[in-house]
Short mmCIF file of C-alpha atoms in Angstrom, two decimals:
data_model
loop_
_atom_site.label_atom_id
_atom_site.label_comp_id
_atom_site.label_asym_id
_atom_site.label_seq_id
_atom_site.Cartn_x
_atom_site.Cartn_y
_atom_site.Cartn_z
CA MET F 766 -0.03 0.03 -0.41
CA ASN F 767 1.08 3.10 -0.93
CA GLY F 768 0.19 6.45 0.88
CA ILE F 769 -0.59 9.90 -0.54
CA ASP F 770 0.06 13.24 0.37
CA THR F 771 -2.46 16.12 1.02
CA ASN F 772 -2.24 17.81 -2.45
CA VAL F 773 -2.85 14.49 -3.93
CA LEU F 774 -5.98 13.90 -2.38
CA LEU F 775 -7.53 17.26 -2.94
CA ARG F 776 -6.75 17.14 -6.70
CA TRP F 777 -8.20 13.27 -6.32
CA LEU F 778 -11.37 15.04 -4.78
CA PHE F 779 -11.60 18.60 -6.89
CA GLY F 780 -9.49 18.05 -10.08
CA ASP F 781 -11.98 18.44 -12.27
CA MET F 782 -12.98 21.88 -10.83
CA LEU F 783 -9.49 23.08 -10.96
CA GLY F 784 -9.28 23.72 -14.69
CA GLU F 785 -6.73 22.77 -17.43
CA ASP F 786 -3.51 23.40 -15.63
CA VAL F 787 -4.18 20.34 -13.64
CA GLU F 788 -4.93 18.04 -16.45
CA ALA F 789 -1.28 16.16 -16.19
CA GLU F 790 -1.86 16.15 -12.36
CA MET F 791 -5.20 14.25 -12.75
CA ALA F 792 -3.82 11.80 -15.26
CA ALA F 793 -1.13 11.05 -13.06
CA ILE F 794 -3.60 10.39 -10.11
CA ARG F 795 -5.64 7.98 -12.46
CA ASN F 796 -2.71 6.33 -13.33
CA LEU F 797 -1.68 6.04 -9.88
CA VAL F 798 -4.91 4.46 -8.50
CA ARG F 799 -5.34 2.38 -11.51
CA SER F 800 -1.60 0.88 -10.81
CA SER F 801 -1.59 1.04 -7.32
CA GLU F 802 -1.15 -2.87 -5.75
CA GLY F 803 -4.39 -1.98 -3.03
CA PRO F 804 -5.75 1.25 -1.71
CA LEU F 805 -3.77 4.35 -1.13
CA HIS F 806 -2.73 5.13 2.40
CA VAL F 807 -4.20 8.54 3.64
CA ASN F 808 -2.98 9.22 7.41
CA HIS F 809 -4.69 11.42 10.13
CA VAL F 810 -2.35 14.71 9.17
CA VAL F 811 -3.56 14.55 5.59
CA ILE F 812 -6.92 14.32 6.61
CA ALA F 813 -6.34 17.13 9.25
CA GLU F 814 -4.72 19.11 6.35
CA THR F 815 -7.29 18.37 3.70
CA ILE F 816 -10.25 19.58 5.98
CA TRP F 817 -8.64 22.48 7.27
CA VAL F 818 -8.13 23.61 3.38
CA LEU F 819 -11.74 23.04 3.20
CA ALA F 820 -13.03 25.06 6.14
CA ARG F 821 -10.23 27.99 5.73
CA ARG F 822 -9.59 27.98 2.78
CA THR F 823 -12.41 27.22 0.46
CA LYS F 824 -15.33 28.18 2.97
CA ARG F 825 -17.32 25.03 3.16
CA SER F 826 -19.58 24.44 5.61
CA ARG F 827 -19.22 21.73 8.11
CA ALA F 828 -22.06 19.30 6.61
CA ALA F 829 -20.17 19.86 3.17
CA ILE F 830 -17.16 18.85 4.88
CA VAL F 831 -18.81 16.06 6.60
CA THR F 832 -19.92 14.90 3.22
CA ILE F 833 -16.34 15.02 1.62
CA ILE F 834 -15.04 12.66 4.59
CA ASP F 835 -17.41 10.38 4.09
CA ARG F 836 -16.72 10.22 0.41
CA ILE F 837 -13.02 9.66 1.20
CA LEU F 838 -13.87 6.89 3.81
CA ASP F 839 -16.03 5.38 1.40
CA ALA F 840 -13.53 5.41 -1.77
CA PRO F 841 -12.55 1.98 -2.24
CA GLU F 842 -9.37 3.35 -3.69
CA ILE F 843 -8.57 4.68 -0.53
CA ARG F 844 -7.84 3.83 2.64
CA VAL F 845 -7.81 5.99 5.96
CA GLN F 846 -5.72 5.47 9.05
CA ASP F 847 -7.91 4.43 11.74
CA GLU F 848 -11.18 5.58 9.70
CA ASP F 849 -13.49 4.77 12.69
CA ALA F 850 -11.66 7.78 14.56
CA VAL F 851 -12.05 9.66 11.86
CA ARG F 852 -15.69 8.69 11.14
CA ALA F 853 -16.20 9.39 15.07
CA ALA F 854 -14.51 13.02 14.60
CA ALA F 855 -16.26 13.74 11.47
CA ARG F 856 -19.53 13.32 13.49
CA ALA F 857 -18.60 15.08 16.53
CA PHE F 858 -17.49 18.03 14.20
CA ALA F 859 -20.84 18.09 12.73
CA HIS F 860 -22.75 18.31 15.69
CA SER F 861 -20.33 20.44 18.11
CA THR F 862 -18.05 23.37 18.51
CA GLY F 863 -14.67 22.73 17.59
CA ASP F 864 -12.40 22.32 14.64
CA PHE F 865 -11.78 19.04 13.21
CA SER F 866 -8.40 18.51 13.96
CA ASP F 867 -9.96 19.20 17.79
CA HIS F 868 -12.16 16.16 17.83
CA LEU F 869 -9.72 13.93 15.91
CA ILE F 870 -7.26 14.53 18.08
CA GLY F 871 -9.69 13.58 20.73
CA GLU F 872 -11.15 10.52 18.78
CA ILE F 873 -6.71 9.41 18.97
CA ASN F 874 -6.30 10.23 22.33
CA SER F 875 -9.36 8.47 23.88
CA ARG F 876 -8.92 5.29 21.26
CA ASN F 877 -5.50 4.96 22.47
CA GLY F 878 -6.32 4.99 26.48
CA ARG F 879 -6.76 8.44 27.34
CA ARG F 880 -9.25 9.71 29.64
CA THR F 881 -9.14 13.22 28.87
CA THR F 882 -7.22 15.63 26.37
CA TYR F 883 -6.10 18.67 28.12
CA THR F 884 -6.46 22.13 26.02
CA PHE F 885 -6.87 25.94 26.62
CA ASP F 886 -9.01 25.92 23.62
CA ARG F 887 -12.71 26.77 25.05
CA ALA F 888 -14.51 25.24 22.00
CA ALA F 889 -12.66 22.00 21.75
CA ALA F 890 -13.01 21.71 26.27
CA ARG F 891 -16.91 21.39 25.46
CA SER F 892 -16.35 18.04 23.90
CA PRO F 893 -16.86 15.31 26.39
CA LEU F 894 -13.16 14.09 25.13
CA PHE F 895 -11.46 17.26 26.17
CA SER F 896 -11.10 18.93 30.09
CA GLU F 897 -10.17 22.89 29.48
CA LEU F 898 -6.49 23.39 31.43
CA SER F 899 -7.24 26.31 33.79
CA ARG F 900 -4.71 29.35 33.31
#
C-alpha cells in the first residue's frame, strides 16, 4: 500500500473543478489509482490538512465537509488511517464546536486509552473528550 499527500488527495477530490492547468496531474492520479496494488493510504495528518483547506480556504460548511469526509472514507481506492476515529471525529465536528482536528485529536487519544485531552481551547473543551486546562 502506498500513501498520498494532501495535495494529491485534494486533486483527487476536486481536480475536475480546478481547470485545465491540472490535467497532467489528474492523469497522473488516475494512473496511480489504476496501477496501485491496493488502496492508497491517507494518514491522520493528510485528513486534518485536507479538512483545514476545505474549511479555511474554500469556506465549505460543516455539513459539506462531513459529506466529503464520508466520500473519502467510502472510496474503495482510499484507505484512511484509523477510519473509525476519523468517522467519529466527523460526527462530533458536525454537531458541536471546535475544529475537525480537535475532534480527531480527542478521538485518537481516547482510542489509545486516554481519559481526557487537556486544552486551553474553550470550543474544544466542550467535547466530552477534552478538559479545559485552567490558566
